[in-house]
Amino acid sequence: MLDFELETCFFTKPSIITNSTLSTFNHRKEIYSHEEISKSPVINILLQFAEFSYELDIEPIIIEPSLLFCVLSPSLKSLLLKRKFTIANRSSDHLLTLGILQKDVAILEKEDVQSRLEKIGFQIEIVESPILSWMKPEKFLNSSMFTGHVFLQKDKWILHLVVFHQRENFMWHAALLSKADSRTPSIESLFFVDADAAFENFTAVSLGIKAQSLKSLSIPTNPASFLYQIETSRFLECNETIVNSFRNHHVSNLSTVHDYSSLSQQEFNQRLLITIEEMKQKLDPMLIRFWVWSGTLLGLHRQCDVIPYTSDADFATWAMDDEDAREIIKYFKKNEHLHLNEKLGLVEEAMELKFRCHGLSVDLFFIYEQENGTWYAGHSPYYGYYFKYHHPAFSLCSAELLGQKVNTPCEPEDVISAEYGSSWMKPVTSWSYKYSVYNRGPNIYWKKSLLKKAYPKT
């Protein structure tokens, strides 16, 4: 849902649309003419490039965070702010950030196209990096390099083009490690440059602005979701050193490990994929983050895969308010593929949701923050108590699991070591969620008045 006054976001000078005005930005009501657009030089540069792109069938996608926020409806702005969305400060107001797909940047790489750009006053800088192992060489015209970022400069105004590559079932863009051209802005003043990053697949949709010159401009189909992903988009590549060490030293031990699952590996993976997709379908529109956790996190970090002998899948989310929790519970109770089987604990204390996905057990743990880190709960409903698993504080990044983009702690070994100890690389022959962990706290018994609410099935 976009705002009625979205044209204002583009016809207002960029200095008005800044990070400090995210929560207080009020649209101006005047009707802007095409002549008034030229009062904002950087927008004028954008219009020139949009017209040039239209001729070449290139689709520039506006991903400038302040502009994307500006065009959202008031309800989506409020939801983002409720989720504590922020944009890092940037020192330059002389640039705009656009996204471009790899197939389109291949057009800009052509010498004749660059010559045409120079004739209309643009200086172009293409920043390349060596092709990575997951990339398909045939897409890069037999080159050993790929384009990660493009800068178009006219006078002191700059367009920064971030190149998005298709990777499995998500989009990926490269970090900007260095720049050859000192005339373009410093890395510190740019968005989408600090690290390799991943985003859910997105298509571009026209803004539908009436001004003829802006008709070719697009934004991501779901701009609120795109914005919310920025904070957790840093991509953690599979650590091949850890994977190879595990294979060389511990794979032979897997035969001694008890297989808890009644599903074949293929069946397990299929159901895990369904689980991830169903959670995304519901939680992403609500801007509720979830990430791999516990045994699923261990498998991702240690093997870049699923642990073959595990019986369930583990995810986590930040503890939320009662309204959001009720909506999730209501939705998944009726879900055909990922059915909510049991609710343990209370929303404000020790919540855990247990699902079934065609025979696969799935846990969604609520993570609570505390002074010295975080915790989540394990439960013993029969005896009427829960206990805390204590973890250090952590931030969230992105990673790949079974071809899907998933969120994961940016400090996986800190989180894993807290729960599995320093020997987490070694498979264990048996596992108890109560007694095998290293970070378990004492039993906490529920008051009698809360027991039925915490364990309604007992």
CSV table of C-alpha atoms in Angstrom, one decimal:
chain,number,residue,atom,x,y,z
A,1,MET,CA,0.0,0.0,0.0
A,2,LEU,CA,1.5,3.3,-1.1
A,3,ASP,CA,0.6,6.8,-0.1
A,4,PHE,CA,-1.8,9.0,-2.0
A,5,GLU,CA,0.8,11.8,-2.0
A,6,LEU,CA,3.7,9.7,-3.2
A,7,GLU,CA,4.5,12.2,-6.0
A,8,THR,CA,5.5,14.7,-3.2
A,9,CYS,CA,8.3,12.3,-2.1
A,10,PHE,CA,10.0,12.8,-5.5
A,11,PHE,CA,9.1,16.5,-6.1
A,12,THR,CA,10.3,17.6,-2.7
A,13,LYS,CA,14.0,18.5,-2.5
A,14,PRO,CA,16.0,15.5,-1.1
A,15,SER,CA,17.2,17.6,1.8
A,16,ILE,CA,13.7,17.5,3.2
A,17,ILE,CA,13.5,13.7,3.1
A,18,THR,CA,16.2,12.8,5.6
A,19,ASN,CA,16.7,10.2,8.3
A,20,SER,CA,15.7,12.6,11.1
A,21,THR,CA,12.3,13.1,9.6
A,22,LEU,CA,11.2,9.4,9.3
A,23,SER,CA,8.7,9.6,12.0
A,24,THR,CA,7.5,13.1,11.5
A,25,PHE,CA,7.5,13.6,7.7
A,26,ASN,CA,4.3,15.3,6.5
A,27,HIS,CA,3.5,15.4,2.9
A,28,ARG,CA,3.1,18.8,1.3
A,29,LYS,CA,-0.2,19.2,-0.5
A,30,GLU,CA,0.8,21.4,-3.4
A,31,ILE,CA,0.5,20.1,-7.0
A,32,TYR,CA,3.9,20.1,-8.6
A,33,SER,CA,4.6,20.8,-12.2
A,34,HIS,CA,7.3,19.3,-14.4
A,35,GLU,CA,9.2,22.6,-14.2
A,36,GLU,CA,9.3,22.4,-10.4
A,37,ILE,CA,11.1,19.0,-10.6
A,38,SER,CA,14.1,20.7,-12.0
A,39,LYS,CA,14.5,22.7,-8.7
A,40,SER,CA,15.8,19.4,-7.2
A,41,PRO,CA,19.0,18.7,-9.2
A,42,VAL,CA,19.5,15.1,-8.0
A,43,ILE,CA,15.9,14.3,-9.0
A,44,ASN,CA,16.6,15.9,-12.4
A,45,ILE,CA,19.6,13.6,-12.8
A,46,LEU,CA,17.3,10.7,-12.0
A,47,LEU,CA,14.9,11.7,-14.6
A,48,GLN,CA,17.6,11.9,-17.3
A,49,PHE,CA,18.8,8.4,-16.4
A,50,ALA,CA,15.2,7.1,-16.3
A,51,GLU,CA,14.6,8.3,-19.8
A,52,PHE,CA,17.9,6.8,-21.0
A,53,SER,CA,17.1,3.5,-19.3
A,54,TYR,CA,13.7,3.4,-20.9
A,55,GLU,CA,15.3,3.5,-24.4
A,56,LEU,CA,17.5,0.6,-23.6
A,57,ASP,CA,14.9,-1.5,-21.8
A,58,ILE,CA,16.7,-1.2,-18.4
A,59,GLU,CA,14.6,-1.1,-15.3
A,60,PRO,CA,16.1,1.1,-12.5
A,61,ILE,CA,14.6,0.3,-9.1
A,62,ILE,CA,14.6,3.0,-6.4
A,63,ILE,CA,15.9,1.6,-3.2
A,64,GLU,CA,17.0,4.9,-1.5
A,65,PRO,CA,15.7,4.1,2.0
A,66,SER,CA,14.3,7.5,2.8
A,67,LEU,CA,12.3,7.6,-0.5
A,68,LEU,CA,11.0,4.1,0.0
A,69,PHE,CA,9.8,5.0,3.5
A,70,CYS,CA,8.3,8.2,2.2
A,71,VAL,CA,6.0,6.5,-0.3
A,72,LEU,CA,4.6,4.0,2.2
A,73,SER,CA,1.1,4.4,3.5
A,74,PRO,CA,0.8,5.7,7.1
A,75,SER,CA,-0.1,2.3,8.4
A,76,LEU,CA,3.0,0.7,7.0
A,77,LYS,CA,5.1,3.6,8.3
A,78,SER,CA,3.6,3.1,11.7
A,79,LEU,CA,4.3,-0.7,11.6
A,80,LEU,CA,8.0,-0.1,10.7
A,81,LEU,CA,8.4,2.3,13.5
A,82,LYS,CA,6.7,-0.1,15.9
A,83,ARG,CA,9.3,-2.6,14.8
A,84,LYS,CA,12.1,-0.1,15.7
A,85,PHE,CA,13.1,0.5,12.1
A,86,THR,CA,15.9,3.0,11.7
A,87,ILE,CA,18.2,4.2,8.9
A,88,ALA,CA,21.8,4.9,9.6
A,89,ASN,CA,22.9,8.5,9.1
A,90,ARG,CA,24.5,9.3,5.8
A,91,SER,CA,26.8,12.3,5.2
A,92,SER,CA,25.9,13.1,1.6
A,93,ASP,CA,22.6,14.5,0.3
A,94,HIS,CA,24.0,14.6,-3.3
A,95,LEU,CA,23.2,11.1,-4.3
A,96,LEU,CA,20.3,8.6,-4.8
A,97,THR,CA,20.5,4.8,-4.5
A,98,LEU,CA,19.0,2.6,-7.2
A,99,GLY,CA,18.9,-1.2,-7.7
A,100,ILE,CA,19.6,-2.8,-11.0
A,101,LEU,CA,19.4,-6.5,-12.0
A,102,GLN,CA,22.5,-8.3,-13.4
A,103,LYS,CA,20.9,-8.7,-16.8
A,104,ASP,CA,20.4,-5.0,-17.0
A,105,VAL,CA,23.9,-4.0,-15.8
A,106,ALA,CA,25.3,-6.1,-18.6
A,107,ILE,CA,23.8,-3.5,-21.0
A,108,LEU,CA,25.6,-0.7,-19.1
A,109,GLU,CA,28.9,-2.6,-19.4
A,110,LYS,CA,28.9,-2.2,-23.2
A,111,GLU,CA,31.3,0.4,-24.5
A,112,ASP,CA,28.8,2.0,-26.9
A,113,VAL,CA,26.3,2.5,-24.1
A,114,GLN,CA,28.9,4.1,-21.9
A,115,SER,CA,29.8,6.4,-24.7
A,116,ARG,CA,26.2,7.5,-25.0
A,117,LEU,CA,26.0,8.2,-21.3
A,118,GLU,CA,29.1,10.3,-21.5
A,119,LYS,CA,27.6,12.3,-24.4
A,120,ILE,CA,24.7,13.4,-22.2
A,121,GLY,CA,27.1,14.4,-19.4
A,122,PHE,CA,27.4,11.3,-17.2
A,123,GLN,CA,30.7,10.0,-15.9
A,124,ILE,CA,30.4,6.3,-15.2
A,125,GLU,CA,32.5,4.2,-12.8
A,126,ILE,CA,32.0,0.4,-12.8
A,127,VAL,CA,33.3,-1.5,-9.7
A,128,GLU,CA,34.1,-5.1,-10.3
A,129,SER,CA,35.0,-8.1,-8.2
A,130,PRO,CA,36.2,-11.7,-9.1
A,131,ILE,CA,33.4,-14.1,-9.9
A,132,LEU,CA,32.4,-16.3,-7.0
A,133,SER,CA,32.0,-20.0,-6.9
A,134,TRP,CA,28.2,-20.0,-6.9
A,135,MET,CA,27.9,-17.7,-9.9
A,136,LYS,CA,27.2,-19.1,-13.4
A,137,PRO,CA,30.1,-18.0,-15.6
A,138,GLU,CA,28.0,-18.0,-18.8
A,139,LYS,CA,26.1,-15.0,-17.5
A,140,PHE,CA,29.3,-12.9,-17.5
A,141,LEU,CA,30.4,-13.1,-21.1
A,142,ASN,CA,33.4,-15.3,-20.3
A,143,SER,CA,34.8,-12.7,-17.9
A,144,SER,CA,36.4,-13.6,-14.7
A,145,MET,CA,34.9,-10.5,-13.0
A,146,PHE,CA,31.4,-9.4,-12.2
A,147,THR,CA,30.0,-5.9,-11.6
A,148,GLY,CA,28.8,-5.2,-8.1
A,149,HIS,CA,28.2,-1.4,-8.1
A,150,VAL,CA,27.9,1.4,-10.7
A,151,PHE,CA,28.3,5.1,-10.1
A,152,LEU,CA,26.8,7.7,-12.5
A,153,GLN,CA,28.0,11.2,-11.8
A,154,LYS,CA,26.8,14.5,-13.4
A,155,ASP,CA,28.3,17.6,-11.9
A,156,LYS,CA,28.2,17.0,-8.1
A,157,TRP,CA,25.1,14.8,-8.3
A,158,ILE,CA,25.5,11.0,-8.2
A,159,LEU,CA,23.4,7.9,-8.8
A,160,HIS,CA,24.6,4.8,-7.0
A,161,LEU,CA,23.4,1.6,-8.7
A,162,VAL,CA,23.6,-1.6,-6.6
A,163,VAL,CA,23.6,-4.7,-8.7
A,164,PHE,CA,21.3,-7.6,-7.5
A,165,HIS,CA,22.2,-11.1,-8.6
A,166,GLN,CA,19.8,-14.1,-8.5
A,167,ARG,CA,21.2,-16.7,-6.1
A,168,GLU,CA,19.1,-19.8,-5.5
A,169,ASN,CA,15.7,-18.5,-4.3
A,170,PHE,CA,16.8,-15.1,-3.2
A,171,MET,CA,18.6,-11.9,-4.3
A,172,TRP,CA,22.2,-11.1,-3.4
A,173,HIS,CA,24.4,-8.1,-3.8
A,174,ALA,CA,28.1,-7.6,-3.2
A,175,ALA,CA,29.9,-5.4,-0.7
A,176,LEU,CA,31.8,-2.4,-1.9
A,177,LEU,CA,35.3,-3.0,-0.6
A,178,SER,CA,37.1,-0.3,-2.4
A,179,LYS,CA,36.6,2.4,-5.1
A,180,ALA,CA,38.9,3.5,-7.7
A,181,ASP,CA,37.4,6.9,-8.5
A,182,SER,CA,38.0,9.5,-5.7
A,183,ARG,CA,35.4,11.9,-7.2
A,184,THR,CA,32.4,9.7,-6.1
A,185,PRO,CA,31.3,9.6,-2.5
A,186,SER,CA,33.2,7.8,0.3
A,187,ILE,CA,32.0,4.4,1.3
A,188,GLU,CA,31.0,5.8,4.6
A,189,SER,CA,28.3,7.9,2.9
A,190,LEU,CA,26.7,5.0,1.0
A,191,PHE,CA,24.0,2.5,1.7
A,192,PHE,CA,24.2,-1.2,0.6
A,193,VAL,CA,28.0,-1.3,0.6
A,194,ASP,CA,29.2,-2.5,4.1
A,195,ALA,CA,28.9,-6.3,3.4
A,196,ASP,CA,27.6,-8.9,0.9
A,197,ALA,CA,23.9,-8.9,1.5
A,198,ALA,CA,20.8,-11.0,0.8
A,199,PHE,CA,17.1,-10.1,0.3
A,200,GLU,CA,14.0,-12.1,-0.4
A,201,ASN,CA,13.2,-12.3,-4.1
A,202,PHE,CA,11.5,-9.2,-5.3
A,203,THR,CA,10.1,-7.8,-8.5
A,204,ALA,CA,9.8,-4.2,-9.4
A,205,VAL,CA,6.5,-2.4,-9.7
A,206,SER,CA,5.9,1.0,-11.4
A,207,LEU,CA,5.2,3.8,-9.0
A,208,GLY,CA,2.3,4.9,-11.2
A,209,ILE,CA,3.3,8.6,-10.9
A,210,LYS,CA,1.4,10.8,-13.4
A,211,ALA,CA,4.4,12.9,-14.4
A,212,GLN,CA,5.5,11.5,-17.8
A,213,SER,CA,9.2,11.6,-16.9
A,214,LEU,CA,8.7,9.4,-13.8
A,215,LYS,CA,6.6,6.7,-15.4
A,216,SER,CA,9.5,4.4,-16.0
A,217,LEU,CA,10.7,4.4,-12.4
A,218,SER,CA,10.0,1.4,-10.2
A,219,ILE,CA,10.3,0.3,-6.5
A,220,PRO,CA,10.4,-3.2,-5.0
A,221,THR,CA,7.0,-4.7,-4.9
A,222,ASN,CA,6.9,-4.8,-1.1
A,223,PRO,CA,8.9,-1.7,-0.1
A,224,ALA,CA,8.2,-2.1,3.6
A,225,SER,CA,9.5,-5.6,3.7
A,226,PHE,CA,12.6,-4.6,1.6
A,227,LEU,CA,13.3,-1.8,4.1
A,228,TYR,CA,12.9,-4.0,7.1
A,229,GLN,CA,15.4,-6.6,5.7
A,230,ILE,CA,18.2,-4.1,5.4
A,231,GLU,CA,19.2,-4.4,9.0
A,232,THR,CA,19.6,-8.2,8.8
A,233,SER,CA,20.7,-8.4,5.2
A,234,ARG,CA,24.5,-9.0,5.8
A,235,PHE,CA,25.1,-12.4,4.3
A,236,LEU,CA,27.2,-15.1,6.0
A,237,GLU,CA,28.8,-17.4,3.5
A,238,CYS,CA,29.0,-21.1,4.3
A,239,ASN,CA,32.2,-21.6,6.2
A,240,GLU,CA,34.0,-24.3,4.1
A,241,THR,CA,36.8,-24.6,6.6
A,242,ILE,CA,34.4,-25.8,9.3
A,243,VAL,CA,32.4,-28.0,6.9
A,244,ASN,CA,35.6,-29.7,5.7
A,245,SER,CA,36.9,-30.2,9.2
A,246,PHE,CA,33.6,-31.8,10.2
A,247,ARG,CA,33.7,-34.1,7.2
A,248,ASN,CA,37.3,-35.1,7.8
A,249,HIS,CA,37.1,-35.7,11.5
A,250,HIS,CA,33.5,-36.5,12.5
A,251,VAL,CA,31.4,-37.9,9.6
A,252,SER,CA,32.5,-41.4,10.5
A,253,ASN,CA,31.0,-40.9,14.0
A,254,LEU,CA,27.5,-40.3,12.6
A,255,SER,CA,26.9,-44.0,12.3
A,256,THR,CA,27.0,-44.2,16.1
A,257,VAL,CA,24.5,-41.4,16.6
A,258,HIS,CA,20.9,-42.3,17.3
A,259,ASP,CA,18.6,-41.3,14.5
A,260,TYR,CA,15.6,-39.6,16.1
A,261,SER,CA,13.7,-38.9,12.9
A,262,SER,CA,11.1,-41.2,11.3
A,263,LEU,CA,11.4,-39.2,8.1
A,264,SER,CA,13.9,-39.8,5.3
A,265,GLN,CA,16.4,-37.0,4.6
A,266,GLN,CA,14.5,-36.0,1.5
A,267,GLU,CA,11.2,-35.9,3.4
A,268,PHE,CA,12.7,-33.9,6.2
A,269,ASN,CA,14.1,-31.3,3.8
A,270,GLN,CA,10.9,-31.0,1.9
A,271,ARG,CA,8.9,-30.4,5.1
A,272,LEU,CA,11.6,-27.9,6.3
A,273,LEU,CA,11.3,-26.0,3.1
A,274,ILE,CA,7.5,-25.9,3.5
A,275,THR,CA,7.9,-24.7,7.1
A,276,ILE,CA,10.2,-21.8,6.1
A,277,GLU,CA,7.9,-20.8,3.2
A,278,GLU,CA,4.8,-20.9,5.4
A,279,MET,CA,6.5,-18.8,8.2
A,280,LYS,CA,7.6,-16.3,5.7
A,281,GLN,CA,4.2,-16.0,4.2
A,282,LYS,CA,2.7,-15.0,7.5
A,283,LEU,CA,5.4,-13.4,9.5
A,284,ASP,CA,7.1,-11.3,6.7
A,285,PRO,CA,4.0,-9.1,6.1
A,286,MET,CA,3.7,-8.5,9.8
A,287,LEU,CA,7.4,-7.5,9.8
A,288,ILE,CA,8.2,-10.2,12.4
A,289,ARG,CA,11.7,-11.6,12.2
A,290,PHE,CA,12.4,-15.3,12.7
A,291,TRP,CA,15.6,-17.2,12.4
A,292,VAL,CA,17.2,-20.6,12.6
A,293,TRP,CA,18.0,-21.7,16.1
A,294,SER,CA,19.3,-24.4,18.3
A,295,GLY,CA,19.9,-27.7,16.4
A,296,THR,CA,19.0,-26.1,13.0
A,297,LEU,CA,21.5,-23.4,13.6
A,298,LEU,CA,24.1,-26.0,14.6
A,299,GLY,CA,23.6,-27.9,11.4
A,300,LEU,CA,23.7,-24.7,9.3
A,301,HIS,CA,26.9,-23.5,10.8
A,302,ARG,CA,28.7,-26.9,11.2
A,303,GLN,CA,27.6,-28.6,8.0
A,304,CYS,CA,25.9,-25.8,5.9
A,305,ASP,CA,23.0,-28.2,5.9
A,306,VAL,CA,20.5,-30.0,8.1
A,307,ILE,CA,21.8,-32.4,10.7
A,308,PRO,CA,20.8,-35.8,9.2
A,309,TYR,CA,19.8,-37.5,12.4
A,310,THR,CA,17.7,-34.8,14.0
A,311,SER,CA,14.0,-35.2,14.6
A,312,ASP,CA,12.8,-31.6,14.5
A,313,ALA,CA,13.5,-28.1,13.2
A,314,ASP,CA,14.1,-25.1,15.5
A,315,PHE,CA,13.4,-21.4,14.9
A,316,ALA,CA,13.3,-18.4,17.1
A,317,THR,CA,11.7,-15.0,17.1
A,318,TRP,CA,11.9,-12.0,19.5
A,319,ALA,CA,9.3,-11.9,22.2
A,320,MET,CA,6.3,-9.9,21.0
A,321,ASP,CA,3.2,-8.3,22.3
A,322,ASP,CA,0.0,-10.1,23.0
A,323,GLU,CA,-1.8,-8.8,19.9
A,324,ASP,CA,0.9,-10.1,17.5
A,325,ALA,CA,1.1,-13.4,19.3
A,326,ARG,CA,-2.7,-13.9,19.1
A,327,GLU,CA,-2.7,-13.2,15.4
A,328,ILE,CA,0.1,-15.8,14.8
A,329,ILE,CA,-1.7,-18.4,16.9
A,330,LYS,CA,-5.0,-17.8,15.1
A,331,TYR,CA,-3.4,-18.1,11.7
A,332,PHE,CA,-1.4,-21.2,12.3
A,333,LYS,CA,-4.2,-23.1,14.0
A,334,LYS,CA,-5.9,-23.0,10.7
A,335,ASN,CA,-2.9,-23.5,8.5
A,336,GLU,CA,-3.1,-26.6,6.2
A,337,HIS,CA,0.7,-27.3,6.0
A,338,LEU,CA,2.2,-25.8,9.2
A,339,HIS,CA,-0.3,-26.5,12.0
A,340,LEU,CA,0.1,-25.0,15.5
A,341,ASN,CA,0.0,-28.1,17.7
A,342,GLU,CA,0.7,-26.7,21.2
A,343,LYS,CA,1.3,-23.4,23.0
A,344,LEU,CA,3.6,-23.5,26.0
A,345,GLY,CA,4.2,-20.6,28.5
A,346,LEU,CA,2.8,-17.1,28.3
A,347,VAL,CA,3.5,-14.4,25.8
A,348,GLU,CA,5.2,-12.2,28.4
A,349,GLU,CA,7.2,-15.1,29.9
A,350,ALA,CA,8.6,-18.3,28.4
A,351,MET,CA,6.5,-18.7,25.3
A,352,GLU,CA,7.2,-21.6,22.9
A,353,LEU,CA,5.0,-22.6,20.0
A,354,LYS,CA,5.1,-26.2,18.7
A,355,PHE,CA,4.0,-27.0,15.1
A,356,ARG,CA,3.6,-30.0,12.9
A,357,CYS,CA,4.4,-29.9,9.2
A,358,HIS,CA,3.3,-33.2,7.6
A,359,GLY,CA,5.0,-35.2,10.3
A,360,LEU,CA,7.9,-32.8,11.0
A,361,SER,CA,8.0,-31.3,14.5
A,362,VAL,CA,8.9,-27.6,14.5
A,363,ASP,CA,9.6,-25.4,17.5
A,364,LEU,CA,9.4,-21.6,17.4
A,365,PHE,CA,11.0,-20.2,20.6
A,366,PHE,CA,10.4,-16.7,21.9
A,367,ILE,CA,13.7,-15.0,22.7
A,368,TYR,CA,13.6,-12.6,25.7
A,369,GLU,CA,16.3,-9.9,26.3
A,370,GLN,CA,17.9,-9.5,29.7
A,371,GLU,CA,20.6,-7.4,31.2
A,372,ASN,CA,23.5,-9.8,30.4
A,373,GLY,CA,22.2,-11.3,27.2
A,374,THR,CA,19.1,-13.3,26.1
A,375,TRP,CA,17.2,-16.3,27.1
A,376,TYR,CA,14.5,-18.7,25.9
A,377,ALA,CA,12.5,-21.4,27.7
A,378,GLY,CA,12.5,-25.2,27.9
A,379,HIS,CA,9.3,-26.7,29.4
A,380,SER,CA,8.2,-29.6,31.6
A,381,PRO,CA,4.4,-29.3,31.5
A,382,TYR,CA,3.8,-32.5,33.5
A,383,TYR,CA,5.8,-31.2,36.4
A,384,GLY,CA,4.6,-27.6,36.0
A,385,TYR,CA,7.8,-25.8,35.5
A,386,TYR,CA,10.1,-24.2,32.8
A,387,PHE,CA,13.8,-23.3,32.8
A,388,LYS,CA,15.8,-20.8,31.0
A,389,TYR,CA,18.5,-21.4,28.3
A,390,HIS,CA,20.9,-18.4,28.7
A,391,HIS,CA,22.6,-17.0,25.7
A,392,PRO,CA,24.8,-14.0,25.0
A,393,ALA,CA,23.3,-11.0,23.1
A,394,PHE,CA,23.5,-11.4,19.4
A,395,SER,CA,22.5,-9.6,16.2
A,396,LEU,CA,20.9,-11.1,13.1
A,397,CYS,CA,22.3,-11.7,9.6
A,398,SER,CA,21.3,-13.7,6.5
A,399,ALA,CA,22.4,-17.1,5.3
A,400,GLU,CA,21.4,-19.8,2.9
A,401,LEU,CA,19.7,-23.1,3.9
A,402,LEU,CA,18.4,-25.5,1.3
A,403,GLY,CA,18.4,-22.7,-1.2
A,404,GLN,CA,16.4,-20.4,0.9
A,405,LYS,CA,17.4,-17.1,2.5
A,406,VAL,CA,17.1,-17.5,6.3
A,407,ASN,CA,18.0,-15.3,9.1
A,408,THR,CA,20.7,-16.4,11.5
A,409,PRO,CA,22.7,-15.0,14.4
A,410,CYS,CA,25.7,-13.0,13.1
A,411,GLU,CA,27.7,-14.6,15.9
A,412,PRO,CA,26.8,-18.2,15.4
A,413,GLU,CA,29.6,-19.8,17.4
A,414,ASP,CA,28.9,-17.7,20.5
A,415,VAL,CA,25.3,-18.8,20.4
A,416,ILE,CA,26.2,-22.5,19.6
A,417,SER,CA,28.9,-22.7,22.2
A,418,ALA,CA,26.7,-21.4,24.9
A,419,GLU,CA,24.2,-24.3,24.3
A,420,TYR,CA,26.4,-27.1,23.1
A,421,GLY,CA,29.8,-26.4,24.8
A,422,SER,CA,33.2,-26.1,23.2
A,423,SER,CA,32.9,-29.5,21.6
A,424,TRP,CA,30.0,-28.6,19.4
A,425,MET,CA,31.8,-29.9,16.3
A,426,LYS,CA,31.5,-33.5,17.6
A,427,PRO,CA,28.2,-35.3,17.1
A,428,VAL,CA,26.7,-36.7,20.3
A,429,THR,CA,25.3,-40.2,20.6
A,430,SER,CA,22.1,-39.0,22.4
A,431,TRP,CA,20.6,-35.7,23.3
A,432,SER,CA,18.3,-34.5,26.1
A,433,TYR,CA,16.8,-31.0,25.9
A,434,LYS,CA,16.8,-30.9,29.7
A,435,TYR,CA,20.1,-32.3,30.7
A,436,SER,CA,22.5,-32.2,27.7
A,437,VAL,CA,22.7,-28.4,27.3
A,438,TYR,CA,25.4,-26.2,28.9
A,439,ASN,CA,23.3,-23.1,29.4
A,440,ARG,CA,20.4,-24.4,31.4
A,441,GLY,CA,19.1,-22.5,34.4
A,442,PRO,CA,17.2,-23.8,37.5
A,443,ASN,CA,13.5,-25.0,37.4
A,444,ILE,CA,11.0,-22.2,37.7
A,445,TYR,CA,7.6,-23.4,38.8
A,446,TRP,CA,4.5,-21.6,37.7
A,447,LYS,CA,2.1,-20.2,40.2
A,448,LYS,CA,-1.1,-22.2,40.5
A,449,SER,CA,-3.1,-19.3,39.1
A,450,LEU,CA,-1.0,-19.3,35.9
A,451,LEU,CA,-0.4,-23.1,35.4
A,452,LYS,CA,-3.5,-23.7,33.3
A,453,LYS,CA,-2.8,-20.7,31.1
A,454,ALA,CA,0.8,-21.8,30.6
A,455,TYR,CA,0.0,-25.4,29.9
A,456,PRO,CA,-3.7,-25.6,28.7
A,457,LYS,CA,-3.3,-29.2,27.5
A,458,THR,CA,-2.2,-30.6,30.9
